[in-house]
Short mmCIF file of C-alpha atoms and ligand atoms in Angstrom, two decimals:
data_model
loop_
_atom_site.label_atom_id
_atom_site.label_comp_id
_atom_site.label_asym_id
_atom_site.label_seq_id
_atom_site.Cartn_x
_atom_site.Cartn_y
_atom_site.Cartn_z
CA LEU A 1 150.99 113.60 126.36
CA VAL A 2 147.92 111.57 127.24
CA HIS A 3 146.25 114.81 128.27
CA GLN A 4 147.12 116.23 124.87
CA PHE A 5 145.39 113.17 123.41
CA GLN A 6 142.44 113.82 125.70
CA SER A 7 142.17 117.52 124.95
CA SER A 8 143.05 118.05 121.34
CA SER A 9 142.32 115.67 118.56
CA SER A 10 144.91 117.66 116.56
CA LEU A 11 147.56 115.25 117.78
CA SER A 12 147.66 112.97 114.79
CA LEU A 13 147.72 109.25 115.41
CA VAL A 14 149.14 107.90 112.20
CA VAL A 15 148.18 104.32 111.30
CA ASP A 16 150.17 102.82 108.43
CA SER A 17 147.11 101.09 106.93
CA LEU A 18 148.84 100.04 103.74
CA ASN A 19 151.55 98.20 105.63
CA LEU A 20 149.07 96.73 108.09
CA SER A 21 146.89 95.33 105.26
CA LYS A 22 149.99 93.87 103.61
CA GLN A 23 150.98 92.23 106.92
CA ILE A 24 147.49 90.72 107.25
CA ASP A 25 147.79 89.32 103.71
CA ASP A 26 151.35 88.06 104.25
CA LEU A 27 150.36 86.36 107.51
CA SER A 28 147.37 84.68 105.80
CA SER A 29 149.76 83.02 103.36
CA PHE A 30 151.05 80.78 106.19
CA SER A 31 148.11 78.42 105.79
CA ASP A 32 147.41 74.70 105.26
CA SER A 33 144.40 75.53 103.07
CA PRO A 34 144.18 77.52 99.82
CA SER A 35 143.48 81.28 99.82
CA PRO A 36 141.11 82.97 100.59
CA SER A 37 140.68 80.43 103.41
CA VAL A 38 143.19 80.22 106.25
CA THR A 39 144.00 77.11 108.29
CA ARG A 40 146.78 77.51 110.85
CA ILE A 41 146.99 74.80 113.48
CA LEU A 42 149.03 74.90 116.68
CA TYR A 43 152.75 74.02 116.20
CA SER A 44 152.26 73.12 112.49
CA ASP A 45 154.97 74.24 110.06
CA ASN A 46 152.79 77.17 109.02
CA ASP A 47 152.18 78.10 112.65
CA VAL A 48 155.94 78.13 113.23
CA ARG A 49 156.49 80.29 110.13
CA ALA A 50 153.74 82.66 111.28
CA ARG A 51 155.33 82.89 114.73
CA SER A 52 158.66 84.05 113.33
CA PHE A 53 156.78 86.53 111.13
CA ILE A 54 155.18 87.99 114.28
CA LYS A 55 158.49 88.04 116.19
CA ASN A 56 160.12 89.95 113.33
CA LEU A 57 157.32 92.52 113.40
CA MET A 58 157.63 92.86 117.18
CA ALA A 59 161.40 93.38 116.88
CA ASP A 60 160.80 95.87 114.09
CA ALA A 61 158.52 97.83 116.46
CA GLY A 62 161.38 97.99 118.97
CA LEU A 63 159.78 95.52 121.38
CA SER A 64 161.91 93.17 123.46
CA ILE A 65 160.70 89.62 122.97
CA ARG A 66 160.31 86.61 125.21
CA GLU A 67 158.43 83.33 124.78
CA ASP A 68 157.14 80.98 127.49
CA SER A 69 157.26 77.17 127.39
CA VAL A 70 154.02 76.73 125.45
CA GLY A 71 154.85 79.51 122.98
CA ASN A 72 152.94 82.54 124.27
CA ILE A 73 155.00 85.38 122.73
CA PHE A 74 155.51 88.69 124.61
CA GLY A 75 156.80 91.94 123.07
CA ARG A 76 157.60 94.61 125.69
CA TRP A 77 158.05 98.41 125.47
CA GLU A 78 159.71 99.29 128.75
CA GLY A 79 158.08 102.29 130.47
CA SER A 80 159.62 105.00 132.62
CA GLU A 81 158.48 103.04 135.70
CA PRO A 82 159.31 99.46 134.71
CA ASP A 83 158.58 98.06 138.18
CA LEU A 84 154.90 99.00 137.92
CA SER A 85 152.47 96.35 136.64
CA ALA A 86 152.44 96.66 132.86
CA VAL A 87 149.54 97.29 130.48
CA SER A 88 149.09 94.44 128.02
CA THR A 89 147.24 93.85 124.79
CA GLY A 90 147.11 91.05 122.23
CA SER A 91 145.19 88.18 120.70
CA HIS A 92 145.84 84.98 118.70
CA ILE A 93 146.93 84.04 115.17
CA ASP A 94 145.91 80.38 115.06
CA ALA A 95 143.02 79.78 112.64
CA ILE A 96 140.47 76.97 112.59
CA PRO A 97 140.21 74.97 109.33
CA TYR A 98 138.97 76.94 106.32
CA SER A 99 138.47 80.15 108.27
CA GLY A 100 139.38 83.77 107.57
CA LYS A 101 142.39 86.07 107.93
CA TYR A 102 141.12 88.59 110.52
CA ASP A 103 139.96 86.57 113.58
CA GLY A 104 142.63 87.15 116.21
CA VAL A 105 145.11 88.55 113.68
CA VAL A 106 143.65 92.08 113.91
CA GLY A 107 144.38 92.03 117.64
CA VAL A 108 148.01 90.96 117.21
CA LEU A 109 149.08 92.93 114.11
CA GLY A 110 146.84 95.83 115.21
CA ALA A 111 148.52 95.87 118.63
CA ILE A 112 151.99 96.00 117.05
CA GLN A 113 150.74 98.82 114.80
CA ALA A 114 149.36 100.63 117.88
CA ILE A 115 152.88 100.55 119.34
CA HIS A 116 154.16 102.19 116.12
CA VAL A 117 151.33 104.76 116.28
CA LEU A 118 152.29 105.73 119.83
CA ASN A 119 155.97 105.79 118.96
CA ARG A 120 155.36 108.03 115.94
CA SER A 121 153.37 110.47 118.08
CA GLY A 122 156.27 110.83 120.52
CA PHE A 123 154.43 109.04 123.34
CA LYS A 124 156.55 107.57 126.12
CA PRO A 125 154.87 104.96 128.37
CA LYS A 126 154.97 105.16 132.16
CA ARG A 127 153.71 101.62 132.80
CA SER A 128 155.43 99.33 130.31
CA LEU A 129 153.30 98.19 127.37
CA GLU A 130 153.31 94.53 126.39
CA VAL A 131 151.93 92.91 123.22
CA ILE A 132 151.01 89.23 123.65
CA MET A 133 150.46 86.64 120.92
CA PHE A 134 148.64 83.80 122.72
CA THR A 135 149.30 80.20 121.83
CA SER A 136 146.33 78.20 120.50
CA GLU A 137 143.21 80.22 121.28
CA GLU A 138 141.29 77.83 119.03
CA PRO A 139 140.49 74.29 120.28
CA THR A 140 141.28 72.70 116.91
CA ARG A 141 144.28 70.47 117.64
CA TYR A 142 143.86 69.40 121.29
CA GLY A 143 140.22 70.34 121.95
CA ILE A 144 141.36 72.92 124.52
CA SER A 145 140.18 76.48 123.88
CA CYS A 146 142.38 79.41 124.93
CA LEU A 147 145.17 76.97 125.87
CA GLY A 148 147.85 79.70 126.21
CA SER A 149 145.77 82.25 128.09
CA ARG A 150 144.11 79.54 130.23
CA LEU A 151 147.58 78.50 131.34
CA LEU A 152 148.71 82.13 131.90
CA ALA A 153 145.63 82.54 134.12
CA GLY A 154 146.98 79.72 136.30
CA SER A 155 145.04 76.56 135.37
CA VAL A 156 146.75 73.87 137.48
CA SER A 157 144.65 71.09 135.94
CA LEU A 158 145.67 72.16 132.43
CA ALA A 159 149.38 72.28 133.38
CA GLU A 160 148.97 68.63 134.40
CA THR A 161 146.76 67.29 131.60
CA LEU A 162 148.97 68.80 128.88
CA LYS A 163 151.58 66.16 129.73
CA GLN A 164 149.16 63.38 128.77
CA THR A 165 147.34 65.18 125.93
CA VAL A 166 147.51 63.75 122.41
CA ASP A 167 145.84 64.92 119.20
CA ASN A 168 143.76 62.68 116.95
CA HIS A 169 146.90 61.61 115.07
CA ASN A 170 148.25 60.43 118.42
CA ILE A 171 150.92 63.16 118.49
CA SER A 172 151.44 64.28 122.07
CA PHE A 173 151.27 67.95 123.04
CA LEU A 174 154.81 67.61 124.41
CA ASP A 175 156.22 66.25 121.13
CA ALA A 176 154.38 68.83 119.05
CA ALA A 177 155.52 71.68 121.33
CA LYS A 178 159.13 70.42 121.26
CA SER A 179 159.05 70.15 117.45
CA ALA A 180 158.17 73.86 117.40
CA GLY A 181 161.02 74.67 119.80
CA TYR A 182 158.99 74.90 123.03
CA ALA A 183 158.38 72.79 126.19
CA LYS A 184 162.07 72.62 127.06
CA ASN A 185 160.76 72.99 130.61
CA GLU A 186 157.90 70.50 130.96
CA ASP A 187 156.67 72.02 134.19
CA PHE A 188 153.97 74.22 132.62
CA SER A 189 153.16 75.89 135.94
CA ASN A 190 156.07 78.20 135.10
CA VAL A 191 153.73 79.76 132.49
CA PHE A 192 151.36 81.03 135.20
CA LEU A 193 151.33 84.83 135.52
CA ASP A 194 151.71 86.28 138.98
CA ASP A 195 148.99 88.74 139.95
CA GLN A 196 151.20 91.83 139.69
CA THR A 197 152.36 91.26 136.11
CA TYR A 198 149.62 93.30 134.43
CA SER A 199 147.39 96.15 135.63
CA ALA A 200 145.19 95.87 132.53
CA PHE A 201 144.67 93.79 129.40
CA VAL A 202 142.88 95.09 126.28
CA GLU A 203 142.10 92.99 123.19
CA LEU A 204 141.21 94.37 119.76
CA HIS A 205 139.05 91.91 117.79
CA ILE A 206 136.57 91.78 114.93
CA GLU A 207 133.02 91.54 116.30
CA GLN A 208 132.29 88.17 114.67
CA GLY A 209 128.66 89.29 114.54
CA PRO A 210 126.57 91.75 112.45
CA ILE A 211 125.51 94.37 115.02
CA LEU A 212 128.14 97.09 114.48
CA GLU A 213 127.88 96.89 110.69
CA ASN A 214 124.05 96.81 110.72
CA GLU A 215 123.86 99.83 113.03
CA GLY A 216 126.70 101.72 111.32
CA VAL A 217 128.64 101.97 114.58
CA SER A 218 132.46 102.18 114.39
CA ILE A 219 133.53 100.70 117.72
CA GLY A 220 132.09 98.06 120.07
CA ILE A 221 132.98 98.38 123.76
CA VAL A 222 132.66 94.90 125.21
CA THR A 223 131.13 94.74 128.70
CA ALA A 224 131.08 90.93 129.11
CA ILE A 225 132.20 87.72 127.39
CA ALA A 226 129.74 84.81 127.22
CA ALA A 227 130.39 81.60 129.18
CA PRO A 228 131.64 78.83 126.84
CA ALA A 229 131.53 75.08 127.44
CA SER A 230 132.42 72.04 125.34
CA ILE A 231 131.51 68.38 125.71
CA LYS A 232 132.90 65.22 124.07
CA VAL A 233 130.57 62.21 123.72
CA GLU A 234 131.40 58.75 122.31
CA PHE A 235 128.65 56.17 121.60
CA GLY A 236 129.46 52.47 120.99
CA GLY A 237 127.31 49.82 119.28
CA ASN A 238 127.84 46.40 117.69
CA GLY A 239 128.09 47.75 114.15
CA GLY A 240 127.85 45.08 111.45
CA HIS A 241 126.79 44.47 107.86
CA ALA A 242 124.39 47.11 106.50
CA GLY A 243 122.52 44.45 104.52
CA ALA A 244 122.58 41.41 106.76
CA VAL A 245 121.70 42.90 110.17
CA LEU A 246 117.92 43.45 110.35
CA MET A 247 116.67 46.64 111.97
CA PRO A 248 115.40 45.08 115.26
CA GLN A 249 118.89 43.66 115.89
CA ARG A 250 120.68 46.96 115.50
CA ASN A 251 122.16 49.36 118.06
CA ASP A 252 123.36 51.99 115.64
CA ALA A 253 125.86 54.40 117.31
CA GLY A 254 125.40 56.88 114.45
CA LEU A 255 121.67 57.25 115.03
CA ALA A 256 122.28 57.77 118.75
CA ALA A 257 124.66 60.60 117.84
CA ALA A 258 122.17 62.09 115.41
CA GLU A 259 119.45 62.03 118.09
CA LEU A 260 121.81 63.67 120.59
CA ALA A 261 122.59 66.47 118.12
CA LEU A 262 118.86 67.19 117.79
CA ALA A 263 118.52 67.00 121.59
CA VAL A 264 121.22 69.70 121.93
CA GLU A 265 119.16 71.97 119.67
CA LYS A 266 115.96 71.17 121.61
CA HIS A 267 117.44 71.90 125.06
CA VAL A 268 119.05 75.13 123.83
CA LEU A 269 115.81 76.39 122.26
CA GLU A 270 113.92 75.47 125.44
CA SER A 271 116.28 77.51 127.65
CA GLY A 272 113.94 80.49 127.40
CA SER A 273 116.61 82.87 126.14
CA ILE A 274 117.96 83.86 122.71
CA ASP A 275 121.37 84.16 124.41
CA THR A 276 121.69 80.37 124.76
CA VAL A 277 123.43 78.69 121.82
CA GLY A 278 124.50 75.13 121.06
CA THR A 279 126.40 73.58 118.18
CA VAL A 280 127.45 70.07 117.17
CA GLY A 281 130.45 70.99 115.03
CA ILE A 282 132.03 67.52 115.02
CA LEU A 283 130.17 64.23 114.40
CA GLU A 284 132.40 61.37 113.25
CA LEU A 285 131.16 57.83 112.46
CA HIS A 286 133.32 54.72 112.64
CA PRO A 287 134.20 52.88 110.44
CA GLY A 288 132.67 55.47 108.07
CA ALA A 289 131.71 53.02 105.33
CA ILE A 290 128.35 53.26 103.54
CA ASN A 291 127.59 49.58 104.04
CA SER A 292 128.73 49.25 107.64
CA ILE A 293 126.50 50.11 110.61
CA PRO A 294 128.39 52.70 112.71
CA SER A 295 129.90 50.89 115.69
CA LYS A 296 131.23 54.17 117.09
CA ALA A 297 130.12 57.79 116.93
CA HIS A 298 132.16 60.74 118.21
CA VAL A 299 130.24 63.94 118.95
CA GLU A 300 131.67 67.31 120.08
CA ILE A 301 129.25 69.90 121.46
CA ASP A 302 129.84 73.62 121.97
CA THR A 303 127.27 75.41 124.13
CA ARG A 304 127.37 78.96 125.48
CA ASP A 305 125.27 81.57 127.22
CA ILE A 306 125.87 84.91 128.91
CA ASP A 307 124.08 83.36 131.92
CA GLU A 308 126.27 80.62 133.41
CA LYS A 309 123.49 78.91 135.39
CA ARG A 310 121.25 78.66 132.32
CA ARG A 311 124.14 77.21 130.32
CA ASN A 312 124.93 74.65 133.03
CA ASN A 313 121.28 73.65 133.02
CA VAL A 314 121.51 72.91 129.30
CA ILE A 315 124.60 70.75 129.95
CA GLU A 316 122.63 68.77 132.54
CA LYS A 317 119.80 68.20 130.06
CA ILE A 318 122.24 67.13 127.32
CA HIS A 319 123.69 64.55 129.70
CA GLU A 320 120.22 63.25 130.61
CA SER A 321 119.36 62.93 126.91
CA ALA A 322 122.57 61.02 126.19
CA VAL A 323 121.69 58.51 128.93
CA GLU A 324 118.06 58.19 127.76
CA ILE A 325 119.07 57.71 124.11
CA SER A 326 121.74 55.13 125.00
CA LYS A 327 119.30 53.08 127.10
CA ARG A 328 116.51 53.18 124.52
CA ARG A 329 118.82 52.26 121.64
CA GLY A 330 120.97 49.75 123.57
CA VAL A 331 124.02 51.83 122.68
CA GLU A 332 126.87 52.26 125.18
CA ILE A 333 128.14 55.69 126.30
CA LEU A 334 131.89 55.13 125.99
CA GLU A 335 132.65 58.71 127.01
CA PHE A 336 130.75 61.76 128.24
CA LYS A 337 133.41 64.39 129.04
CA ILE A 338 132.86 68.04 129.85
CA VAL A 339 136.09 69.42 128.38
CA ASN A 340 135.58 72.96 129.67
CA GLN A 341 132.76 74.71 131.50
CA ASP A 342 134.00 78.30 131.92
CA PRO A 343 132.31 81.21 133.73
CA PRO A 344 131.65 84.43 131.80
CA ALA A 345 134.00 87.40 132.29
CA LEU A 346 133.10 91.04 132.94
CA SER A 347 135.12 93.94 131.55
CA ASP A 348 136.61 96.26 134.16
CA GLU A 349 134.96 99.67 134.63
CA SER A 350 138.29 101.54 134.46
CA VAL A 351 139.14 99.93 131.12
CA ILE A 352 135.66 100.58 129.74
CA LYS A 353 136.10 104.27 130.69
CA ALA A 354 139.52 104.41 128.99
CA MET A 355 138.08 102.88 125.81
CA GLU A 356 135.08 105.22 125.87
CA SER A 357 137.23 108.32 126.30
CA ALA A 358 139.41 107.14 123.41
CA THR A 359 136.34 106.94 121.15
CA GLN A 360 135.27 110.43 122.26
CA VAL A 361 138.70 111.96 121.52
CA LEU A 362 138.59 110.25 118.13
CA ASN A 363 135.00 111.20 117.57
CA LEU A 364 134.03 107.62 116.77
CA SER A 365 130.53 106.24 117.28
CA ASN A 366 130.52 103.40 119.77
CA LYS A 367 128.19 101.06 121.59
CA LYS A 368 128.42 98.76 124.59
CA MET A 369 127.88 95.11 123.80
CA ILE A 370 128.59 91.56 124.95
CA SER A 371 130.88 89.15 123.14
CA ARG A 372 129.19 85.89 122.22
CA ALA A 373 132.52 84.54 120.96
CA TYR A 374 135.09 83.68 123.59
CA HIS A 375 138.57 85.22 123.51
CA ASP A 376 141.85 85.14 125.39
CA SER A 377 140.40 88.10 127.29
CA LEU A 378 138.07 85.62 129.04
CA PHE A 379 141.11 84.26 130.89
CA MET A 380 143.25 87.39 131.06
CA ALA A 381 140.33 88.89 133.04
CA ARG A 382 141.45 86.61 135.89
CA LYS A 383 144.86 88.33 136.00
CA ALA A 384 144.20 91.95 135.01
CA ALA A 385 141.49 94.57 134.51
CA MET A 386 140.14 93.44 131.13
CA GLY A 387 138.52 95.22 128.19
CA MET A 388 137.80 94.44 124.53
CA ILE A 389 137.49 96.70 121.50
CA PHE A 390 135.34 95.39 118.65
CA ILE A 391 135.39 96.60 115.06
CA PRO A 392 132.72 95.80 112.47
CA CYS A 393 133.23 92.84 110.12
CA TYR A 394 131.47 92.15 106.83
CA LYS A 395 127.96 90.77 107.50
CA GLY A 396 129.31 89.54 110.85
CA TYR A 397 131.01 86.67 109.04
CA SER A 398 133.75 84.81 110.90
CA HIS A 399 135.26 81.32 111.02
CA LYS A 400 134.83 81.22 107.25
CA PRO A 401 136.88 82.52 104.28
CA GLU A 402 134.47 85.41 103.59
CA GLU A 403 135.55 87.03 106.88
CA TYR A 404 136.51 90.68 106.17
CA ALA A 405 137.23 93.95 107.99
CA SER A 406 137.95 97.19 106.10
CA PRO A 407 141.29 99.03 106.44
CA GLU A 408 139.35 102.02 107.77
CA ASP A 409 137.59 100.02 110.50
CA ILE A 410 140.89 98.35 111.42
CA ALA A 411 142.61 101.75 111.60
CA ASN A 412 139.83 103.04 113.88
CA GLY A 413 140.32 100.03 116.15
CA VAL A 414 144.09 100.54 116.22
CA LYS A 415 143.71 104.22 117.18
CA VAL A 416 141.23 103.43 119.96
CA LEU A 417 143.61 100.73 121.20
CA ALA A 418 146.60 103.11 121.06
CA LEU A 419 144.81 105.80 123.04
CA THR A 420 143.44 103.28 125.54
CA LEU A 421 146.92 101.85 126.13
CA ALA A 422 148.35 105.36 126.52
CA ASN A 423 145.63 106.22 129.01
CA LEU A 424 146.04 103.04 131.05
CA SER A 425 149.83 103.40 131.01
CA PHE A 426 149.42 106.60 133.04
CA ASN A 427 146.76 105.57 135.51
O1 HGY B 1 134.87 80.03 119.22
C1 HGY B 1 135.13 81.17 119.59
O2 HGY B 1 134.33 81.85 120.19
C2 HGY B 1 136.46 81.78 119.30
O3 HGY B 1 136.37 82.56 118.15
N1 HGY B 1 137.49 80.81 119.19
MN1 MN B 2 137.92 82.15 116.48
MN1 MN B 3 139.42 85.09 117.87
MN1 MN B 4 138.22 83.99 120.39
#
């Protein structure tokens, strides 16, 4: 049948766009913030509701479901040769505070829809097909990005640290996972995938950038995913009364943090490449009173680059600046922790070819591009031949309520995914 796909575009791949849009809207209603924003945090009540919503849709698509001990959810369509490594696809449904309803979701609901599309067309897989909903791609609750896929990729250090991890309400990962029905087995190394599980992994995702829309291109074929890193810094000073302590006596932790934020920008701009980015997305002052000199400042830094060495160089410089600022201001560095410093990932040639041929059969314009956002694909690339399919999103907006992808663009992405899965299932 795949050859039929290849040869004639007459074979109609029917995407139920109406239903898919309704599912995207229904899923967005499981949120801790008011519509049109979405906030869905790991193991929260709304996350648990959203998980059962996804499991129902997987069951409805005839997939057999299993969950691992951190809540990665797998929906499997057994192929005619079930002992072969399977072809997998998927993404995440957790949403950072006040974000949108398409980031990640398009790659989970779109993957389930791709299974329906293949079913409707009479396709029968040779290699089994597996849809994965990854637990906690966003770092929101525990500061760990791609927690589920990082574990699947075999991170021994993460399997250990999860047992001591607590969120900033002092709720442990273990307690939160148990409250959502997971972590019955606290040995998280049982989550690790063995190398034969998957032959390929393909993720459908909105671009989270403006290129495809600006250039009027329907499909992005991702060739590489940028190298993300995150750093936590805590400054400590004496604090004190905002009126009584004269300026020469101060060691203001807040000003140290402010200087470090500007230093991040300086080092990133000095890297010599537009591909280096840096963000201070969290800057908290303690005690957070207008008339109290900050005695503590908590800074979280996100820095990325498609060139790992250049990114690591920026991290070095940020550390040097933190030390220089703390000495000059007489402020203590209570913590300087590199939370993650990940290498970039390259898409596999065979998967790129499968995606390209799918766009040709479907007569869709496409372009090769890198992903500046990270994704679960960054870690699945360590366990399978990886590829990503991007669709345009409105003005490139993401991680904010105005995030939007049209039903037509989503349907194009679903069809390219369906054909790519069909192709990979037979090679
Ligand atoms: O931050 C990221 O790149 C991803 O969207 N979580
Ligand atoms: Mn995101
Ligand atoms: Mn995402
Ligand atoms: Mn991502």
